[in-house]
C-alpha positions as a Python dict, from the first residue, in 0.01 Angstrom:
ca = {
    (1, 'M'): (0, 0, 0),
    (2, 'K'): (-55, 136, -357),
    (3, 'V'): (-311, -209, -368),
    (4, 'L'): (-504, -74, -26),
    (5, 'A'): (-467, 294, -206),
    (6, 'T'): (-631, 150, -565),
    (7, 'L'): (-863, -76, -354),
    (8, 'L'): (-997, 203, -213),
    (9, 'L'): (-1110, 387, -472),
    (10, 'L'): (-1271, 194, -637),
    (11, 'V'): (-1430, 168, -336),
    (12, 'N'): (-1522, 536, -346),
    (13, 'L'): (-1581, 547, -779),
    (14, 'A'): (-1870, 213, -691),
    (15, 'V'): (-2019, 469, -385),
    (16, 'F'): (-2068, 740, -577),
    (17, 'A'): (-2180, 605, -863),
    (18, 'Y'): (-2432, 421, -654),
    (19, 'L'): (-2585, 735, -539),
    (20, 'Q'): (-2603, 928, -824),
    (21, 'L'): (-2805, 622, -1018),
    (22, 'D'): (-3024, 623, -701),
    (23, 'G'): (-3093, 972, -676),
    (24, 'L'): (-3178, 966, -1091),
    (25, 'G'): (-3454, 653, -1016),
    (26, 'R'): (-3600, 859, -692),
    (27, 'G'): (-3615, 1190, -995),
    (28, 'D'): (-3778, 940, -1213),
    (29, 'A'): (-4057, 827, -968),
    (30, 'D'): (-4113, 1141, -798),
    (31, 'R'): (-4251, 1261, -1180),
    (32, 'V'): (-4416, 1026, -1212),
    (33, 'T'): (-4575, 1039, -891),
    (34, 'Q'): (-4637, 1420, -964),
    (35, 'Q'): (-4832, 1347, -1332),
    (36, 'L'): (-5060, 1115, -1204),
    (37, 'N'): (-5177, 1189, -892),
    (38, 'P'): (-5572, 1240, -860),
    (39, 'D'): (-5533, 1486, -611),
    (40, 'Q'): (-5387, 1727, -871),
    (41, 'L'): (-5633, 1679, -1112),
    (42, 'K'): (-5921, 1926, -1147),
    (43, 'P'): (-6233, 1896, -1416),
    (44, 'F'): (-6344, 2201, -1596),
    (45, 'T'): (-6571, 2428, -1479),
    (46, 'H'): (-6874, 2506, -1666),
    (47, 'A'): (-6736, 2824, -1764),
    (48, 'Q'): (-6431, 2701, -1909),
    (49, 'V'): (-6603, 2471, -2085),
    (50, 'K'): (-6844, 2738, -2268),
    (51, 'A'): (-6490, 2959, -2277),
    (52, 'M'): (-6373, 2700, -2514),
    (53, 'G'): (-6699, 2609, -2724),
    (54, 'L'): (-6662, 2290, -2598),
    (55, 'D'): (-7081, 2256, -2566),
    (56, 'K'): (-7159, 2383, -2896),
    (57, 'P'): (-7372, 2182, -3044),
    (58, 'A'): (-7298, 2003, -3372),
    (59, 'P'): (-7433, 2184, -3703),
    (60, 'P'): (-7801, 2048, -3855),
    (61, 'M'): (-7740, 1884, -4170),
    (62, 'L'): (-7846, 2074, -4463),
    (63, 'C'): (-8100, 1927, -4707),
    (64, 'L'): (-8199, 2105, -5057),
    (65, 'D'): (-8593, 2016, -5130),
    (66, 'W'): (-8660, 2095, -5470),
    (67, 'G'): (-9047, 2030, -5687),
    (68, 'P'): (-9371, 1975, -5688),
    (69, 'F'): (-9270, 1777, -6041),
    (70, 'A'): (-9588, 1603, -6247),
    (71, 'E'): (-9463, 1244, -6314),
    (72, 'G'): (-9378, 1329, -6691),
    (73, 'E'): (-9173, 1552, -6566),
    (74, 'K'): (-8990, 1419, -6289),
    (75, 'A'): (-8732, 1163, -6509),
    (76, 'R'): (-8614, 1567, -6656),
    (77, 'A'): (-8561, 1747, -6342),
    (78, 'Q'): (-8350, 1410, -6182),
    (79, 'A'): (-8152, 1454, -6439),
    (80, 'A'): (-8097, 1831, -6383),
    (81, 'F'): (-8071, 1749, -6027),
    (82, 'E'): (-7816, 1492, -6036),
    (83, 'A'): (-7560, 1703, -6224),
    (84, 'I'): (-7605, 1992, -5917),
    (85, 'A'): (-7592, 1690, -5650),
    (86, 'E'): (-7215, 1571, -5801),
    (87, 'G'): (-7212, 1232, -5709),
    (88, 'R'): (-7471, 1267, -5351),
    (89, 'S'): (-7749, 1027, -5375),
    (90, 'I'): (-8080, 1206, -5396),
    (91, 'G'): (-8399, 1103, -5257),
    (92, 'N'): (-8779, 1174, -5300),
    (93, 'K'): (-9085, 1238, -5124),
    (94, 'A'): (-9454, 1166, -5270),
    (95, 'V'): (-9666, 1522, -5219),
    (96, 'E'): (-10026, 1624, -5257),
    (97, 'V'): (-10078, 1935, -5475),
    (98, 'T'): (-10457, 2059, -5429),
    (99, 'T'): (-10430, 2421, -5541),
    (100, 'A'): (-10521, 2482, -5877),
    (101, 'F'): (-10726, 2838, -6061),
    (102, 'W'): (-10985, 2799, -6301),
    (103, 'V'): (-11073, 3031, -6576),
    (104, 'Y'): (-11465, 2923, -6660),
    (105, 'V'): (-11811, 3119, -6792),
    (106, 'P'): (-12085, 3084, -6496),
    (107, 'P'): (-12313, 2803, -6504),
    (108, 'L'): (-12598, 2899, -6740),
    (109, 'P'): (-12982, 2829, -6718),
    (110, 'N'): (-12964, 2467, -6907),
    (111, 'K'): (-12803, 2252, -7139),
    (112, 'A'): (-12953, 2427, -7509),
    (113, 'A'): (-12825, 2796, -7326),
    (114, 'A'): (-12458, 2664, -7291),
    (115, 'D'): (-12490, 2481, -7556),
    (116, 'K'): (-12570, 2804, -7745),
    (117, 'K'): (-12236, 3003, -7577),
    (118, 'M'): (-12023, 2724, -7653),
    (119, 'A'): (-12164, 2776, -8020),
    (120, 'E'): (-12060, 3189, -7990),
    (121, 'L'): (-11661, 3089, -7769),
    (122, 'K'): (-11551, 2840, -8093),
    (123, 'A'): (-11673, 3180, -8291),
    (124, 'L'): (-11439, 3353, -8124),
    (125, 'G'): (-11142, 3153, -8160),
    (126, 'I'): (-11170, 2939, -7834),
    (127, 'A'): (-11102, 2593, -7907),
    (128, 'E'): (-11046, 2445, -7549),
    (129, 'M'): (-11353, 2432, -7358),
    (130, 'Y'): (-11597, 2174, -7194),
    (131, 'L'): (-11987, 2180, -7045),
    (132, 'V'): (-11959, 2044, -6654),
    (133, 'Q'): (-12298, 1854, -6653),
    (134, 'D'): (-12217, 1757, -6287),
    (135, 'N'): (-12505, 1784, -6091),
    (136, 'G'): (-12340, 2048, -5817),
    (137, 'P'): (-12336, 2440, -5822),
    (138, 'Q'): (-12170, 2457, -6162),
    (139, 'K'): (-12361, 2292, -6329),
    (140, 'F'): (-12393, 2418, -6702),
    (141, 'A'): (-12054, 2601, -6662),
    (142, 'I'): (-11855, 2595, -6909),
    (143, 'S'): (-11470, 2522, -6756),
    (144, 'L'): (-11227, 2755, -7026),
    (145, 'G'): (-10883, 2599, -6897),
    (146, 'L'): (-10710, 2500, -6542),
    (147, 'F'): (-10399, 2614, -6367),
    (148, 'R'): (-10106, 2565, -6140),
    (149, 'S'): (-10026, 2916, -6074),
    (150, 'E'): (-10220, 3245, -6006),
    (151, 'E'): (-10036, 3428, -6260),
    (152, 'A'): (-10118, 3202, -6554),
    (153, 'A'): (-10478, 3211, -6503),
    (154, 'N'): (-10523, 3537, -6483),
    (155, 'N'): (-10283, 3543, -6794),
    (156, 'Y'): (-10584, 3324, -6986),
    (157, 'L'): (-10832, 3541, -6845),
    (158, 'A'): (-10747, 3846, -6977),
    (159, 'S'): (-10657, 3682, -7288),
    (160, 'V'): (-11019, 3549, -7336),
    (161, 'I'): (-11178, 3882, -7228),
    (162, 'Q'): (-10989, 4054, -7517),
    (163, 'L'): (-11186, 3847, -7741),
    (164, 'G'): (-11531, 3900, -7603),
    (165, 'V'): (-11553, 3649, -7294),
    (166, 'K'): (-11663, 3933, -7098),
    (167, 'S'): (-11897, 3684, -6849),
    (168, 'A'): (-11540, 3442, -6838),
    (169, 'R'): (-11481, 3457, -6474),
    (170, 'L'): (-11196, 3320, -6219),
    (171, 'A'): (-11152, 3122, -5914),
    (172, 'P'): (-10917, 2834, -5721),
    (173, 'R'): (-11047, 2529, -5723),
    (174, 'T'): (-10956, 2225, -5490),
    (175, 'Q'): (-10752, 1966, -5774),
    (176, 'T'): (-10587, 1653, -5578),
    (177, 'L'): (-10221, 1564, -5757),
    (178, 'S'): (-9978, 1364, -5657),
    (179, 'Q'): (-9678, 1496, -5783),
    (180, 'T'): (-9308, 1402, -5581),
    (181, 'V'): (-9031, 1635, -5476),
    (182, 'L'): (-8665, 1567, -5448),
    (183, 'L'): (-8465, 1548, -5178),
    (184, 'L'): (-8091, 1639, -5134),
    (185, 'R'): (-7897, 1589, -4825),
    (186, 'D'): (-7617, 1787, -4725),
    (187, 'P'): (-7565, 1952, -5091),
    (188, 'P'): (-7247, 2089, -5235),
    (189, 'P'): (-7152, 2452, -5154),
    (190, 'G'): (-7392, 2659, -5429),
    (191, 'A'): (-7617, 2407, -5519),
    (192, 'L'): (-7922, 2599, -5400),
    (193, 'D'): (-7789, 2895, -5671),
    (194, 'R'): (-7820, 2614, -5943),
    (195, 'V'): (-8109, 2476, -5928),
    (196, 'Q'): (-8243, 2807, -5893),
    (197, 'R'): (-8087, 2890, -6204),
    (198, 'L'): (-8337, 2626, -6360),
    (199, 'K'): (-8639, 2825, -6275),
    (200, 'A'): (-8681, 2913, -6679),
    (201, 'D'): (-8658, 2484, -6756),
    (202, 'F'): (-8935, 2410, -6399),
    (203, 'P'): (-9171, 2705, -6359),
    (204, 'G'): (-9364, 2519, -6112),
    (205, 'A'): (-9105, 2400, -5937),
    (206, 'E'): (-8922, 2546, -5571),
    (207, 'A'): (-8642, 2475, -5409),
    (208, 'K'): (-8608, 2538, -5025),
    (209, 'Q'): (-8255, 2474, -4851),
    (210, 'G'): (-8304, 2422, -4491),
    (211, 'A'): (-8199, 2205, -4160),
    (212, 'C'): (-8296, 1830, -4249),
    (213, 'N'): (-8497, 1779, -3877),
    (214, 'G'): (-8842, 1571, -3951),
    (215, 'R'): (-8778, 1568, -4354),
    (216, 'A'): (-8860, 1155, -4465),
    (217, 'A'): (-8704, 1058, -4841),
    (218, 'N'): (-8716, 734, -4988),
    (219, 'G'): (-8428, 655, -5201),
    (220, 'G'): (-8422, 766, -5581),
}
């Protein structure tokens, strides 16, 4: 009798354990089914995407341009730019500079009159000048200087007038020069301010920072 009671107890325990394990298995399977049920997956609406900021394009890469520089000052400018670049690669691009400002004495009637005027200018203390002899509207004009900036040209004009050259004039003149602009992609913070503080050392150069779109450069 005791043996029968013991066997019944063991059978009941085995059945109970099986039912418990079977229930747990079904619960896990149900949870997995719910998690992977494609009917319950809904795409984000445009409004939701916009609210989360997921539709915003990545900000454009910045480029810092500095120049132009003549061949004689390019190496010095590049060395200063490399210190600001903090290890970033520097490129360069060729540009054509066509603006100049001419200080001159208007054309004289003939070469004899021009030679006489040049002698008068030398007596007033003007050493650098040349006579324009090419055929054209400025033949027998006396060139006193060609300047890249209008401010510098005006300053020189004022100085020669003060010396007594009342006939001196200023006019824009086209002169094509091949020069170089330096280009830095993804400049470090504060690079623009640091370049602008170099204006006294490179008075003819300008610094501009903006999106790199369409800016082609050669490696340097």
